[in-house]
Each structure stands twice: as C-alpha cells, then as structure tokens.
Amino acid sequence: MAEQINEAYIGSGIVYINGRDVGNCSNVNFAIEQETQTQRNYRGGGGNFASVTTVSAVNLSMELANFSNANLALALRGVVESVAAGSVADESVVAVAGGLAETSKMIDLSDTANTVIVKDETDTTTYVAGTDYEVTAAGLKILSGGNITDGETLKVSYDNQGTNVLQALIDSGQEVRVVLDGINDATGKPVTVKVHRWKPSPTSGLGLISDSFATFTIEGEVLADETIQAAGKSKFFTRAAAAA
C-alpha cells in the first residue's frame, strides 16, 4: 500500500504577467464553472439515469496591492502616456471662488525654485500667493477674501511635473500569460502555476481614499490555448509542485 502523504498549503509568491512582476499580490484564485445535463430515471425509484458535467468557464482573479500604472492600465484597459517636465506659459484657467482652478498639467511642487505667476486676463494685475490663491499639484485653490472673483479667467505660468498619465477605458483588452513563481509556506516547497491565456476584464471597483492600504481586484477568463495539441496536456493552466 502506498504511503499516505498529507500536505497542507499556505500559498505565497510572485506573479508575473507577460514576464512583468506585478508586485505585492494578496490573492490569486481560480473559479471553475460547470454545467450539468441530466437524464431523468423513468424506470421507477426516482433520481437520474445519467448525467454529464462539462466545464463551461475557467476564471482567474487576483487582488493587487501595487498601484503601478502598468497594473492600473491592465485593470482599467488603459494606455499610459508620458508627459515630460517643462514649463507652461499663460495657461488660461477659470477661477472657482473657494474652490479649484485646475491646470492641464501637474504643477511641480517638489521644485522649490518653481515660480507660479497668476495674472488676470488682461495682464494688468498679478495676484499674490497666500492672499489670493494657494498652489496645489492640481492647480490653484482660490482663497475667499482675496482679489480673484468667481468665474474670472486667469493666466497661469508654472513649471510642470514630469508624469505618467493613465488614459482609462480606451483599450479593447488583451490576452496575457500569467506565471506564479510561488512557495508553499506550510512545507517550504516551491510551487509554480502557469496560465497560458488570460483575458482580464476591467476591475469592478477602484478605491481612491481609504484608511488602510488599498487593493484592487482584476478578474478574467482563462481561455483554451489551441497551440497545445499533445495528449494529456492542459490547454488552460498547469500547476507544478516539488515531489515529496
């Protein structure tokens, strides 16, 4: 009689998507959907005479804690574009009394030499920081009691921060290869999982303000890889664990 081997499992590891390390990932889960057809037993006694169960879908979800632009682009079917650091001269913005007059680019707050100049539309008045407005990364906070009026058009000159800008929900989605280079923390043995084709859907939610470290979940379907033709080989995914 073969020896019974009991092996508990606590999983951890590094997830790669098309070879890219996605960073800290708190959950990776497969969900296999099934459809069952039954033939009723008409010969007496009730129950079914026959049944067939087939796999209707293989889904993979992962919860990510790394809010990199590459991860967010995957979760939001977006495209990341780079905006170089530079200077913006006389950008027109509209003042909102007690609110934000937003600029088109991110103001560079890290540059202590950055001089923000705010004038009225006719260039006759130069407004004073701390009295008429405060500078934020998103633009100008118009101060109550200052000399800037609600709805006034302003000319703003500033140094802009170099940024990576995610344009969300403009891509059609992509198929990717997923590899988990993991370990069973209960035994210390290595475990690898390789998913041949995964097509993630846009995330159903993305938290922007929270009291704790935020995460977001990406879900998608694992599709059959028809390039795998060898008998006994999975078209969906494989799991390898060190032999006992």
CSV table of C-alpha atoms in Angstrom, one decimal:
chain,number,residue,atom,x,y,z
A,1,MET,CA,0.0,0.0,0.0
A,2,ALA,CA,1.3,3.4,-1.0
A,3,GLU,CA,2.2,5.7,1.9
A,4,GLN,CA,-0.4,8.4,2.6
A,5,ILE,CA,1.1,11.9,2.2
A,6,ASN,CA,-0.7,14.8,3.9
A,7,GLU,CA,0.4,18.2,2.6
A,8,ALA,CA,-1.1,21.4,4.0
A,9,TYR,CA,-1.0,24.5,1.8
A,10,ILE,CA,-0.4,28.2,2.5
A,11,GLY,CA,0.5,30.0,-0.7
A,12,SER,CA,2.7,33.0,-1.4
A,13,GLY,CA,4.8,34.0,-4.3
A,14,ILE,CA,5.5,36.4,-7.1
A,15,VAL,CA,3.0,36.9,-10.0
A,16,TYR,CA,4.3,37.7,-13.5
A,17,ILE,CA,2.2,38.9,-16.3
A,18,ASN,CA,3.9,38.5,-19.7
A,19,GLY,CA,7.1,38.4,-17.7
A,20,ARG,CA,6.4,41.5,-15.7
A,21,ASP,CA,6.4,41.3,-11.9
A,22,VAL,CA,3.1,42.8,-10.8
A,23,GLY,CA,4.3,43.4,-7.2
A,24,ASN,CA,2.5,42.6,-4.0
A,25,CYS,CA,-0.5,40.3,-4.7
A,26,SER,CA,-2.6,39.2,-1.8
A,27,ASN,CA,-4.9,36.7,-3.5
A,28,VAL,CA,-4.9,34.6,-6.7
A,29,ASN,CA,-7.9,32.3,-7.2
A,30,PHE,CA,-9.3,30.0,-9.9
A,31,ALA,CA,-13.0,29.6,-10.2
A,32,ILE,CA,-14.2,26.8,-12.5
A,33,GLU,CA,-17.8,27.0,-13.7
A,34,GLN,CA,-19.6,23.8,-14.6
A,35,GLU,CA,-22.8,22.8,-16.5
A,36,THR,CA,-24.6,19.6,-15.8
A,37,GLN,CA,-27.1,17.8,-18.0
A,38,THR,CA,-29.2,15.1,-16.5
A,39,GLN,CA,-31.5,12.4,-17.9
A,40,ARG,CA,-34.3,11.6,-15.5
A,41,ASN,CA,-34.8,8.0,-14.4
A,42,TYR,CA,-38.2,6.9,-15.7
A,43,ARG,CA,-37.8,3.3,-14.7
A,44,GLY,CA,-39.0,3.8,-11.2
A,45,GLY,CA,-37.5,4.9,-7.9
A,46,GLY,CA,-36.8,8.5,-9.0
A,47,GLY,CA,-33.4,10.2,-9.4
A,48,ASN,CA,-31.5,10.4,-12.6
A,49,PHE,CA,-30.5,7.7,-15.0
A,50,ALA,CA,-27.5,9.5,-16.4
A,51,SER,CA,-25.6,12.8,-16.0
A,52,VAL,CA,-22.8,14.7,-17.8
A,53,THR,CA,-20.9,17.6,-16.3
A,54,THR,CA,-18.8,19.8,-18.5
A,55,VAL,CA,-16.6,22.8,-17.7
A,56,SER,CA,-18.3,26.0,-19.1
A,57,ALA,CA,-15.7,28.6,-18.0
A,58,VAL,CA,-12.4,28.9,-16.2
A,59,ASN,CA,-11.9,32.2,-14.4
A,60,LEU,CA,-8.9,33.7,-12.7
A,61,SER,CA,-8.9,36.6,-10.2
A,62,MET,CA,-6.1,38.4,-8.4
A,63,GLU,CA,-6.1,41.1,-5.8
A,64,LEU,CA,-3.3,43.5,-6.3
A,65,ALA,CA,-1.8,46.0,-3.8
A,66,ASN,CA,0.6,47.6,-6.2
A,67,PHE,CA,-0.9,50.7,-7.8
A,68,SER,CA,1.6,51.0,-10.6
A,69,ASN,CA,0.5,52.5,-13.9
A,70,ALA,CA,1.1,49.2,-15.7
A,71,ASN,CA,-1.2,47.3,-13.2
A,72,LEU,CA,-3.9,50.0,-13.4
A,73,ALA,CA,-3.7,50.0,-17.2
A,74,LEU,CA,-4.4,46.3,-17.1
A,75,ALA,CA,-7.2,46.7,-14.6
A,76,LEU,CA,-8.8,49.7,-16.5
A,77,ARG,CA,-8.0,48.7,-20.1
A,78,GLY,CA,-6.0,51.9,-20.3
A,79,VAL,CA,-3.0,53.3,-22.0
A,80,VAL,CA,-0.2,55.1,-20.2
A,81,GLU,CA,1.4,58.2,-21.8
A,82,SER,CA,4.4,60.1,-20.6
A,83,VAL,CA,4.3,63.9,-20.1
A,84,ALA,CA,7.8,65.5,-19.9
A,85,ALA,CA,8.7,68.0,-17.2
A,86,GLY,CA,8.7,71.5,-18.6
A,87,SER,CA,7.3,75.0,-18.3
A,88,VAL,CA,3.8,76.2,-19.2
A,89,ALA,CA,3.2,79.9,-20.0
A,90,ASP,CA,0.0,81.8,-19.7
A,91,GLU,CA,-2.4,78.9,-19.5
A,92,SER,CA,-6.0,80.1,-19.2
A,93,VAL,CA,-7.9,78.7,-16.3
A,94,VAL,CA,-11.3,79.6,-14.8
A,95,ALA,CA,-11.4,80.6,-11.2
A,96,VAL,CA,-13.9,79.0,-8.8
A,97,ALA,CA,-14.3,81.0,-5.6
A,98,GLY,CA,-13.3,78.9,-2.6
A,99,GLY,CA,-12.6,76.0,-5.0
A,100,LEU,CA,-10.1,74.7,-7.5
A,101,ALA,CA,-9.0,76.3,-10.8
A,102,GLU,CA,-7.4,73.3,-12.3
A,103,THR,CA,-4.4,73.3,-14.6
A,104,SER,CA,-3.9,71.0,-17.6
A,105,LYS,CA,-0.7,69.6,-16.2
A,106,MET,CA,0.5,68.8,-12.7
A,107,ILE,CA,2.3,71.7,-11.0
A,108,ASP,CA,5.8,70.7,-9.8
A,109,LEU,CA,5.6,71.2,-6.0
A,110,SER,CA,9.0,69.5,-5.5
A,111,ASP,CA,10.9,72.3,-7.2
A,112,THR,CA,11.4,75.0,-4.6
A,113,ALA,CA,12.5,77.4,-7.3
A,114,ASN,CA,9.2,76.9,-9.2
A,115,THR,CA,7.7,80.3,-9.6
A,116,VAL,CA,4.0,80.3,-10.3
A,117,ILE,CA,2.7,83.5,-11.8
A,118,VAL,CA,-1.0,84.2,-11.8
A,119,LYS,CA,-2.4,87.2,-13.7
A,120,ASP,CA,-5.8,88.5,-14.8
A,121,GLU,CA,-6.8,88.0,-18.4
A,122,THR,CA,-5.6,91.5,-19.5
A,123,ASP,CA,-2.2,91.1,-17.8
A,124,THR,CA,-2.8,94.2,-15.7
A,125,THR,CA,-3.0,92.5,-12.3
A,126,THR,CA,-0.6,89.9,-10.8
A,127,TYR,CA,-2.2,88.0,-7.9
A,128,VAL,CA,-0.5,87.1,-4.7
A,129,ALA,CA,0.1,83.6,-3.4
A,130,GLY,CA,-1.2,83.1,0.1
A,131,THR,CA,-3.6,86.0,-0.3
A,132,ASP,CA,-5.4,85.3,-3.5
A,133,TYR,CA,-4.6,81.7,-4.1
A,134,GLU,CA,-2.7,78.6,-2.9
A,135,VAL,CA,-0.8,76.3,-5.3
A,136,THR,CA,-1.6,72.6,-5.3
A,137,ALA,CA,-0.5,69.9,-7.7
A,138,ALA,CA,-3.9,70.0,-9.5
A,139,GLY,CA,-4.0,73.8,-9.9
A,140,LEU,CA,-4.9,76.9,-7.8
A,141,LYS,CA,-7.1,76.9,-4.8
A,142,ILE,CA,-8.9,80.3,-4.9
A,143,LEU,CA,-9.0,81.9,-1.5
A,144,SER,CA,-12.0,83.5,-0.1
A,145,GLY,CA,-11.5,87.2,0.7
A,146,GLY,CA,-8.8,87.5,-2.0
A,147,ASN,CA,-9.0,89.6,-5.1
A,148,ILE,CA,-9.8,86.9,-7.6
A,149,THR,CA,-13.5,86.8,-8.5
A,150,ASP,CA,-15.7,83.7,-9.2
A,151,GLY,CA,-15.7,82.8,-12.9
A,152,GLU,CA,-12.7,85.1,-13.7
A,153,THR,CA,-10.3,83.9,-16.4
A,154,LEU,CA,-6.8,83.7,-15.2
A,155,LYS,CA,-3.4,83.4,-16.9
A,156,VAL,CA,-1.1,80.9,-15.1
A,157,SER,CA,2.5,80.3,-15.8
A,158,TYR,CA,4.3,77.4,-13.9
A,159,ASP,CA,6.8,74.5,-14.1
A,160,ASN,CA,5.0,71.2,-14.6
A,161,GLN,CA,6.0,67.9,-13.1
A,162,GLY,CA,7.0,65.0,-15.3
A,163,THR,CA,4.2,62.5,-15.1
A,164,ASN,CA,2.8,59.2,-16.4
A,165,VAL,CA,-0.8,59.7,-17.3
A,166,LEU,CA,-3.2,56.8,-17.5
A,167,GLN,CA,-6.0,57.2,-20.1
A,168,ALA,CA,-8.6,54.8,-18.7
A,169,LEU,CA,-11.0,52.5,-20.7
A,170,ILE,CA,-9.7,53.3,-24.2
A,171,ASP,CA,-8.2,49.9,-24.9
A,172,SER,CA,-10.0,46.8,-26.1
A,173,GLY,CA,-8.3,44.5,-23.7
A,174,GLN,CA,-5.5,42.0,-24.2
A,175,GLU,CA,-4.7,38.4,-23.6
A,176,VAL,CA,-1.7,37.8,-21.3
A,177,ARG,CA,0.3,34.9,-19.9
A,178,VAL,CA,0.4,34.5,-16.1
A,179,VAL,CA,3.0,32.7,-14.1
A,180,LEU,CA,3.0,32.3,-10.3
A,181,ASP,CA,6.5,31.6,-9.0
A,182,GLY,CA,5.4,30.6,-5.6
A,183,ILE,CA,6.1,28.6,-2.4
A,184,ASN,CA,4.0,26.5,-0.1
A,185,ASP,CA,4.8,28.2,3.2
A,186,ALA,CA,3.4,25.2,5.1
A,187,THR,CA,6.1,22.9,3.7
A,188,GLY,CA,8.7,25.3,2.2
A,189,LYS,CA,8.4,23.6,-1.2
A,190,PRO,CA,8.3,25.6,-4.4
A,191,VAL,CA,5.1,25.7,-6.4
A,192,THR,CA,4.6,27.1,-9.9
A,193,VAL,CA,1.4,27.8,-11.8
A,194,LYS,CA,1.4,28.7,-15.5
A,195,VAL,CA,-1.7,30.1,-17.2
A,196,HIS,CA,-1.4,30.1,-21.0
A,197,ARG,CA,-4.1,32.7,-22.0
A,198,TRP,CA,-5.8,35.0,-19.6
A,199,LYS,CA,-8.1,37.8,-20.7
A,200,PRO,CA,-8.8,40.2,-17.8
A,201,SER,CA,-11.9,42.3,-17.6
A,202,PRO,CA,-12.0,45.9,-16.3
A,203,THR,CA,-11.9,46.0,-12.5
A,204,SER,CA,-15.3,46.4,-10.9
A,205,GLY,CA,-14.1,49.0,-8.4
A,206,LEU,CA,-11.1,51.1,-7.5
A,207,GLY,CA,-10.8,52.8,-4.1
A,208,LEU,CA,-9.1,56.2,-4.1
A,209,ILE,CA,-9.5,57.3,-0.5
A,210,SER,CA,-9.2,54.9,2.4
A,211,ASP,CA,-8.0,54.5,6.0
A,212,SER,CA,-5.9,51.4,5.2
A,213,PHE,CA,-3.7,50.1,2.4
A,214,ALA,CA,-5.9,49.8,-0.7
A,215,THR,CA,-6.1,46.9,-3.1
A,216,PHE,CA,-8.0,46.3,-6.3
A,217,THR,CA,-9.2,43.0,-8.0
A,218,ILE,CA,-8.8,42.0,-11.6
A,219,GLU,CA,-10.9,39.2,-12.9
A,220,GLY,CA,-10.9,37.5,-16.2
A,221,GLU,CA,-11.4,34.3,-18.1
A,222,VAL,CA,-8.7,31.7,-18.8
A,223,LEU,CA,-9.1,30.7,-22.5
A,224,ALA,CA,-8.1,27.5,-24.1
A,225,ASP,CA,-4.7,27.5,-25.9
A,226,GLU,CA,-5.2,25.6,-29.1
A,227,THR,CA,-1.4,25.6,-29.8
A,228,ILE,CA,-1.2,22.9,-27.2
A,229,GLN,CA,-2.1,19.7,-29.0
A,230,ALA,CA,-0.2,17.0,-27.1
A,231,ALA,CA,-2.4,14.4,-25.5
A,232,GLY,CA,-2.8,14.7,-21.7
A,233,LYS,CA,-1.6,18.4,-21.7
A,234,SER,CA,-3.9,21.1,-20.4
A,235,LYS,CA,-4.9,23.9,-22.7
A,236,PHE,CA,-5.7,26.1,-19.7
A,237,PHE,CA,-3.1,26.0,-17.0
A,238,THR,CA,-0.6,23.8,-15.2
A,239,ARG,CA,0.5,23.6,-11.5
A,240,ALA,CA,3.8,22.1,-10.6
A,241,ALA,CA,4.9,21.3,-7.0
A,242,ALA,CA,8.2,19.8,-5.8
A,243,ALA,CA,7.9,16.0,-5.4
A,244,ALA,CA,7.7,14.7,-1.8
